[in-house]
PDB file of C-alpha atoms in Angstrom:
ATOM      1  CA  UNK A   1      87.577 146.745  82.430  1.00 56.00           C
ATOM      2  CA  UNK A   2      90.586 144.273  82.449  1.00 56.00           C
ATOM      3  CA  UNK A   3      93.709 144.563  82.036  1.00 62.00           C
ATOM      4  CA  UNK A   4      95.793 142.282  79.854  1.00 61.00           C
ATOM      5  CA  UNK A   5      97.790 141.857  83.047  1.00 64.00           C
ATOM      6  CA  UNK A   6      95.006 140.548  84.701  1.00 67.00           C
ATOM      7  CA  UNK A   7      93.635 138.813  81.679  1.00 66.00           C
ATOM      8  CA  UNK A   8      97.186 136.830  82.208  1.00 76.00           C
ATOM      9  CA  UNK A   9      96.504 136.424  86.074  1.00 82.00           C
ATOM     10  CA  UNK A  10      93.696 134.387  85.641  1.00 85.00           C
ATOM     11  CA  UNK A  11      94.226 132.746  82.934  1.00 85.00           C
ATOM     12  CA  UNK A  12      97.914 131.493  84.885  1.00 88.00           C
ATOM     13  CA  UNK A  13      95.776 130.725  87.813  1.00 88.00           C
ATOM     14  CA  UNK A  14      93.436 128.154  86.165  1.00 88.00           C
ATOM     15  CA  UNK A  15      96.300 126.127  84.446  1.00 90.00           C
ATOM     16  CA  UNK A  16      99.036 126.182  87.102  1.00 90.00           C
ATOM     17  CA  UNK A  17      96.998 126.163  90.534  1.00 89.00           C
ATOM     18  CA  UNK A  18      95.965 122.670  90.132  1.00 91.00           C
ATOM     19  CA  UNK A  19      99.914 121.102  89.950  1.00 91.00           C
ATOM     20  CA  UNK A  20     100.370 123.012  93.419  1.00 91.00           C
ATOM     21  CA  UNK A  21     100.080 119.814  95.626  1.00 91.00           C
ATOM     22  CA  UNK A  22     102.182 117.708  92.787  1.00 90.00           C
ATOM     23  CA  UNK A  23     105.070 120.017  93.149  1.00 92.00           C
ATOM     24  CA  UNK A  24     104.885 120.295  96.587  1.00 92.00           C
ATOM     25  CA  UNK A  25     104.606 117.083  97.513  1.00 89.00           C
ATOM     26  CA  UNK A  26     108.031 116.987  94.723  1.00 89.00           C
ATOM     27  CA  UNK A  27     109.797 119.556  96.382  1.00 90.00           C
ATOM     28  CA  UNK A  28     109.485 118.194  99.509  1.00 87.00           C
ATOM     29  CA  UNK A  29     110.914 114.666  98.532  1.00 84.00           C
ATOM     30  CA  UNK A  30     113.757 116.929  96.669  1.00 85.00           C
ATOM     31  CA  UNK A  31     114.790 119.352  99.803  1.00 85.00           C
ATOM     32  CA  UNK A  32     113.908 116.980 102.307  1.00 81.00           C
ATOM     33  CA  UNK A  33     112.616 120.213 104.537  1.00 85.00           C
ATOM     34  CA  UNK A  34     109.140 121.365 104.608  1.00 89.00           C
ATOM     35  CA  UNK A  35     110.538 124.948 104.661  1.00 91.00           C
ATOM     36  CA  UNK A  36     112.722 124.598 101.572  1.00 90.00           C
ATOM     37  CA  UNK A  37     110.010 123.140  99.826  1.00 90.00           C
ATOM     38  CA  UNK A  38     107.596 125.665 100.690  1.00 92.00           C
ATOM     39  CA  UNK A  39     110.105 128.088  99.507  1.00 92.00           C
ATOM     40  CA  UNK A  40     111.216 126.083  96.166  1.00 92.00           C
ATOM     41  CA  UNK A  41     107.607 125.713  95.607  1.00 93.00           C
ATOM     42  CA  UNK A  42     106.909 129.644  95.487  1.00 93.00           C
ATOM     43  CA  UNK A  43     109.848 130.639  93.732  1.00 93.00           C
ATOM     44  CA  UNK A  44     108.787 127.992  90.913  1.00 93.00           C
ATOM     45  CA  UNK A  45     105.345 129.808  91.255  1.00 93.00           C
ATOM     46  CA  UNK A  46     107.036 133.323  90.686  1.00 92.00           C
ATOM     47  CA  UNK A  47     109.470 132.060  88.026  1.00 91.00           C
ATOM     48  CA  UNK A  48     106.315 130.471  86.128  1.00 91.00           C
ATOM     49  CA  UNK A  49     104.240 133.781  86.028  1.00 91.00           C
ATOM     50  CA  UNK A  50     107.089 135.818  85.415  1.00 90.00           C
ATOM     51  CA  UNK A  51     107.599 134.093  81.994  1.00 87.00           C
ATOM     52  CA  UNK A  52     104.018 132.604  81.472  1.00 89.00           C
ATOM     53  CA  UNK A  53     104.096 134.635  78.158  1.00 85.00           C
ATOM     54  CA  UNK A  54     106.791 132.403  76.463  1.00 86.00           C
ATOM     55  CA  UNK A  55     104.636 129.141  77.437  1.00 86.00           C
ATOM     56  CA  UNK A  56     103.645 127.787  74.045  1.00 82.00           C
ATOM     57  CA  UNK A  57      99.309 127.600  75.013  1.00 81.00           C
ATOM     58  CA  UNK A  58      98.405 123.929  74.044  1.00 78.00           C
ATOM     59  CA  UNK A  59     101.849 122.090  75.123  1.00 83.00           C
ATOM     60  CA  UNK A  60     101.903 120.357  78.412  1.00 85.00           C
ATOM     61  CA  UNK A  61     102.030 122.524  81.116  1.00 90.00           C
ATOM     62  CA  UNK A  62     102.913 120.381  83.800  1.00 89.00           C
ATOM     63  CA  UNK A  63     106.043 119.286  82.207  1.00 88.00           C
ATOM     64  CA  UNK A  64     106.997 123.225  81.600  1.00 90.00           C
ATOM     65  CA  UNK A  65     106.170 123.907  85.883  1.00 92.00           C
ATOM     66  CA  UNK A  66     108.268 120.981  86.678  1.00 90.00           C
ATOM     67  CA  UNK A  67     111.107 121.758  84.464  1.00 89.00           C
ATOM     68  CA  UNK A  68     110.809 125.212  86.610  1.00 91.00           C
ATOM     69  CA  UNK A  69     110.647 123.571  89.928  1.00 91.00           C
ATOM     70  CA  UNK A  70     114.089 120.928  88.718  1.00 88.00           C
ATOM     71  CA  UNK A  71     115.946 124.022  87.522  1.00 87.00           C
ATOM     72  CA  UNK A  72     114.909 126.277  90.733  1.00 89.00           C
ATOM     73  CA  UNK A  73     116.290 123.024  92.625  1.00 88.00           C
ATOM     74  CA  UNK A  74     119.440 122.445  90.672  1.00 82.00           C
ATOM     75  CA  UNK A  75     120.720 126.109  90.959  1.00 80.00           C
ATOM     76  CA  UNK A  76     119.331 126.865  94.887  1.00 77.00           C
ATOM     77  CA  UNK A  77     121.379 123.329  95.679  1.00 63.00           C
ATOM     78  CA  UNK A  78     124.475 124.801  93.661  1.00 59.00           C
ATOM     79  CA  UNK A  79     124.387 128.231  95.306  1.00 62.00           C
ATOM     80  CA  UNK A  80     124.338 126.437  98.493  1.00 61.00           C
ATOM     81  CA  UNK A  81     127.075 124.503  98.015  1.00 52.00           C
ATOM     82  CA  UNK A  82     129.331 127.588  96.899  1.00 50.00           C
ATOM     83  CA  UNK A  83     128.181 129.526  99.693  1.00 48.00           C
ATOM     84  CA  UNK A  84     128.496 129.511 103.101  1.00 49.00           C
ATOM     85  CA  UNK A  85     125.690 129.645 105.559  1.00 49.00           C
ATOM     86  CA  UNK A  86     124.451 133.256 106.218  1.00 51.00           C
ATOM     87  CA  UNK A  87     122.189 134.616 108.464  1.00 46.00           C
ATOM     88  CA  UNK A  88     120.026 137.296 108.621  1.00 50.00           C
ATOM     89  CA  UNK A  89     121.023 140.073 111.453  1.00 45.00           C
ATOM     90  CA  UNK A  90     117.579 141.627 110.977  1.00 48.00           C
ATOM     91  CA  UNK A  91     115.388 138.406 111.371  1.00 45.00           C
ATOM     92  CA  UNK A  92     117.581 137.331 115.007  1.00 43.00           C
ATOM     93  CA  UNK A  93     117.455 141.125 115.994  1.00 41.00           C
ATOM     94  CA  UNK A  94     113.689 141.017 115.553  1.00 41.00           C
ATOM     95  CA  UNK A  95     113.107 137.339 117.628  1.00 39.00           C
ATOM     96  CA  UNK A  96     115.013 139.140 120.297  1.00 39.00           C
ATOM     97  CA  UNK A  97     113.540 142.477 120.425  1.00 41.00           C
ATOM     98  CA  UNK A  98     110.079 140.815 120.736  1.00 39.00           C
ATOM     99  CA  UNK A  99     108.058 138.250 122.464  1.00 39.00           C
ATOM    100  CA  UNK A 100     105.595 138.082 119.538  1.00 39.00           C
ATOM    101  CA  UNK A 101     105.215 135.663 116.988  1.00 39.00           C
ATOM    102  CA  UNK A 102     106.444 136.809 113.733  1.00 34.00           C
ATOM    103  CA  UNK A 103     103.510 136.047 111.309  1.00 39.00           C
ATOM    104  CA  UNK A 104     105.572 137.758 108.133  1.00 36.00           C
ATOM    105  CA  UNK A 105     103.355 138.720 105.044  1.00 36.00           C
ATOM    106  CA  UNK A 106     100.551 136.947 103.728  1.00 37.00           C
ATOM    107  CA  UNK A 107     102.079 133.810 101.479  1.00 36.00           C
ATOM    108  CA  UNK A 108     100.869 130.557 100.133  1.00 37.00           C
ATOM    109  CA  UNK A 109     101.155 128.168 102.389  1.00 35.00           C
ATOM    110  CA  UNK A 110     100.324 124.479 100.883  1.00 38.00           C
ATOM    111  CA  UNK A 111      97.353 122.222 102.159  1.00 40.00           C
ATOM    112  CA  UNK A 112      99.885 119.608 103.260  1.00 36.00           C
ATOM    113  CA  UNK A 113      98.547 116.793 104.954  1.00 40.00           C
ATOM    114  CA  UNK A 114     102.208 115.431 106.505  1.00 41.00           C
ATOM    115  CA  UNK A 115     100.391 112.444 107.763  1.00 44.00           C
ATOM    116  CA  UNK A 116      98.870 111.304 104.539  1.00 43.00           C
ATOM    117  CA  UNK A 117     102.259 111.983 103.027  1.00 43.00           C
ATOM    118  CA  UNK A 118     104.277 109.570 105.351  1.00 48.00           C
ATOM    119  CA  UNK A 119     101.874 107.298 105.099  1.00 50.00           C
ATOM    120  CA  UNK A 120     102.931 106.742 101.558  1.00 53.00           C
ATOM    121  CA  UNK A 121     106.819 105.776 102.200  1.00 60.00           C
ATOM    122  CA  UNK A 122     107.747 104.523 105.873  1.00 66.00           C
ATOM    123  CA  UNK A 123     110.814 105.121 107.234  1.00 75.00           C
ATOM    124  CA  UNK A 124     112.637 102.349 105.591  1.00 78.00           C
ATOM    125  CA  UNK A 125     111.737 103.741 102.036  1.00 79.00           C
ATOM    126  CA  UNK A 126     112.201 106.878 102.897  1.00 79.00           C
ATOM    127  CA  UNK A 127     115.666 106.581 104.416  1.00 82.00           C
ATOM    128  CA  UNK A 128     116.288 104.262 100.695  1.00 84.00           C
ATOM    129  CA  UNK A 129     115.246 107.237  98.789  1.00 84.00           C
ATOM    130  CA  UNK A 130     117.517 109.711 101.054  1.00 82.00           C
ATOM    131  CA  UNK A 131     120.326 107.810 100.143  1.00 86.00           C
ATOM    132  CA  UNK A 132     120.120 108.055  96.332  1.00 88.00           C
ATOM    133  CA  UNK A 133     122.046 110.972  94.915  1.00 87.00           C
ATOM    134  CA  UNK A 134     119.401 113.929  93.876  1.00 84.00           C
ATOM    135  CA  UNK A 135     119.922 113.234  90.395  1.00 86.00           C
ATOM    136  CA  UNK A 136     118.674 109.611  90.690  1.00 90.00           C
ATOM    137  CA  UNK A 137     116.368 110.472  93.412  1.00 89.00           C
ATOM    138  CA  UNK A 138     114.970 113.458  91.131  1.00 87.00           C
ATOM    139  CA  UNK A 139     114.253 111.042  87.812  1.00 91.00           C
ATOM    140  CA  UNK A 140     112.524 108.578  90.181  1.00 90.00           C
ATOM    141  CA  UNK A 141     110.452 110.810  91.884  1.00 87.00           C
ATOM    142  CA  UNK A 142     109.084 112.316  88.591  1.00 89.00           C
ATOM    143  CA  UNK A 143     109.084 108.874  86.875  1.00 90.00           C
ATOM    144  CA  UNK A 144     107.480 106.865  89.365  1.00 87.00           C
ATOM    145  CA  UNK A 145     105.471 109.191  91.996  1.00 82.00           C
ATOM    146  CA  UNK A 146     104.538 112.153  89.381  1.00 84.00           C
ATOM    147  CA  UNK A 147     104.350 109.460  86.937  1.00 86.00           C
ATOM    148  CA  UNK A 148     105.588 111.816  84.163  1.00 87.00           C
ATOM    149  CA  UNK A 149     107.073 110.132  80.800  1.00 90.00           C
ATOM    150  CA  UNK A 150     110.357 109.439  79.503  1.00 92.00           C
ATOM    151  CA  UNK A 151     109.954 112.511  77.319  1.00 90.00           C
ATOM    152  CA  UNK A 152     108.256 115.113  79.767  1.00 88.00           C
ATOM    153  CA  UNK A 153     111.335 114.205  82.305  1.00 90.00           C
ATOM    154  CA  UNK A 154     113.937 114.820  79.464  1.00 89.00           C
ATOM    155  CA  UNK A 155     112.447 117.993  78.892  1.00 85.00           C
ATOM    156  CA  UNK A 156     112.181 118.798  82.484  1.00 85.00           C
ATOM    157  CA  UNK A 157     115.803 117.337  83.449  1.00 85.00           C
ATOM    158  CA  UNK A 158     117.658 118.580  80.298  1.00 86.00           C
ATOM    159  CA  UNK A 159     118.847 115.459  79.922  1.00 89.00           C
ATOM    160  CA  UNK A 160     118.391 112.874  77.088  1.00 93.00           C
ATOM    161  CA  UNK A 161     115.680 110.498  77.182  1.00 93.00           C
ATOM    162  CA  UNK A 162     118.469 107.445  77.210  1.00 93.00           C
ATOM    163  CA  UNK A 163     119.746 109.026  80.293  1.00 93.00           C
ATOM    164  CA  UNK A 164     116.531 108.975  81.771  1.00 93.00           C
ATOM    165  CA  UNK A 165     116.070 105.430  81.103  1.00 94.00           C
ATOM    166  CA  UNK A 166     119.291 104.713  82.356  1.00 94.00           C
ATOM    167  CA  UNK A 167     119.073 106.524  85.564  1.00 93.00           C
ATOM    168  CA  UNK A 168     115.924 105.167  86.312  1.00 93.00           C
ATOM    169  CA  UNK A 169     116.567 101.814  85.689  1.00 94.00           C
ATOM    170  CA  UNK A 170     119.620 102.272  87.649  1.00 94.00           C
ATOM    171  CA  UNK A 171     117.801 104.338  90.587  1.00 92.00           C
ATOM    172  CA  UNK A 172     115.424 101.813  90.850  1.00 91.00           C
ATOM    173  CA  UNK A 173     118.522  98.754  91.041  1.00 91.00           C
ATOM    174  CA  UNK A 174     119.437 100.679  94.152  1.00 90.00           C
ATOM    175  CA  UNK A 175     116.231 100.936  95.869  1.00 87.00           C
ATOM    176  CA  UNK A 176     116.448  97.318  95.357  1.00 86.00           C
ATOM    177  CA  UNK A 177     119.277  96.777  96.472  1.00 86.00           C
ATOM    178  CA  UNK A 178     118.580  98.799  99.738  1.00 86.00           C
ATOM    179  CA  UNK A 179     115.066  97.545 100.188  1.00 84.00           C
ATOM    180  CA  UNK A 180     115.627  93.914  99.463  1.00 82.00           C
ATOM    181  CA  UNK A 181     114.861  92.849 103.650  1.00 79.00           C
ATOM    182  CA  UNK A 182     112.191  95.338 104.219  1.00 80.00           C
ATOM    183  CA  UNK A 183     110.244  93.449 101.069  1.00 79.00           C
ATOM    184  CA  UNK A 184     110.946  90.092 102.533  1.00 80.00           C
ATOM    185  CA  UNK A 185     110.059  91.725 106.065  1.00 80.00           C
ATOM    186  CA  UNK A 186     106.863  93.043 104.734  1.00 77.00           C
ATOM    187  CA  UNK A 187     105.819  90.073 102.485  1.00 77.00           C
ATOM    188  CA  UNK A 188     106.093  91.758  99.069  1.00 76.00           C
ATOM    189  CA  UNK A 189     108.165  89.201  97.756  1.00 77.00           C
ATOM    190  CA  UNK A 190     109.058  85.630  99.042  1.00 75.00           C
ATOM    191  CA  UNK A 191     111.344  85.062 101.738  1.00 75.00           C
ATOM    192  CA  UNK A 192     113.471  82.892  99.465  1.00 73.00           C
ATOM    193  CA  UNK A 193     113.646  85.034  96.881  1.00 72.00           C
ATOM    194  CA  UNK A 194     117.381  86.486  95.828  1.00 69.00           C
ATOM    195  CA  UNK A 195     117.836  90.141  96.628  1.00 64.00           C
ATOM    196  CA  UNK A 196     119.815  91.711  94.094  1.00 59.00           C
TER     197      UNK A 196
END
């Protein structure tokens, strides 16, 4: 006989796992590090499952889980800026004592085609995105890469819609300035067009 927890787990898996690739690609763009992105997605799913009973069925689950991802990223970023880098001595001694590769517990490894993702943005575009501050990059990723609406981004980021629109406009303008020569070189805009 299925328990209430089994039913909740099944319902959560059905609604949540379809967003895994989108969450991972956004986490990778936020953290700029594959390991940190995996950790961020795992933390997001753990928190989402823990608070799944608070999710209102029939509302936008995608926006809800992206809000958890964003909040987790912001909280982790704040922790890192406040605390110095720490080393887990048990892991260091384990690595020194054994020649065998540590596989660790079974964890989710995202189905992530790095080559396909890298093809989405070449080095110039990635560099321009990386130059943006976290607040602008996050809004651009949620709007232009994930296709979320202003209202969804507003809820996710916890800021008014006007601020979303302003940051998106300003972030796009910064990218436009950074990528003006690139756009001309690649033929996206006319060579004689002014760069703003």
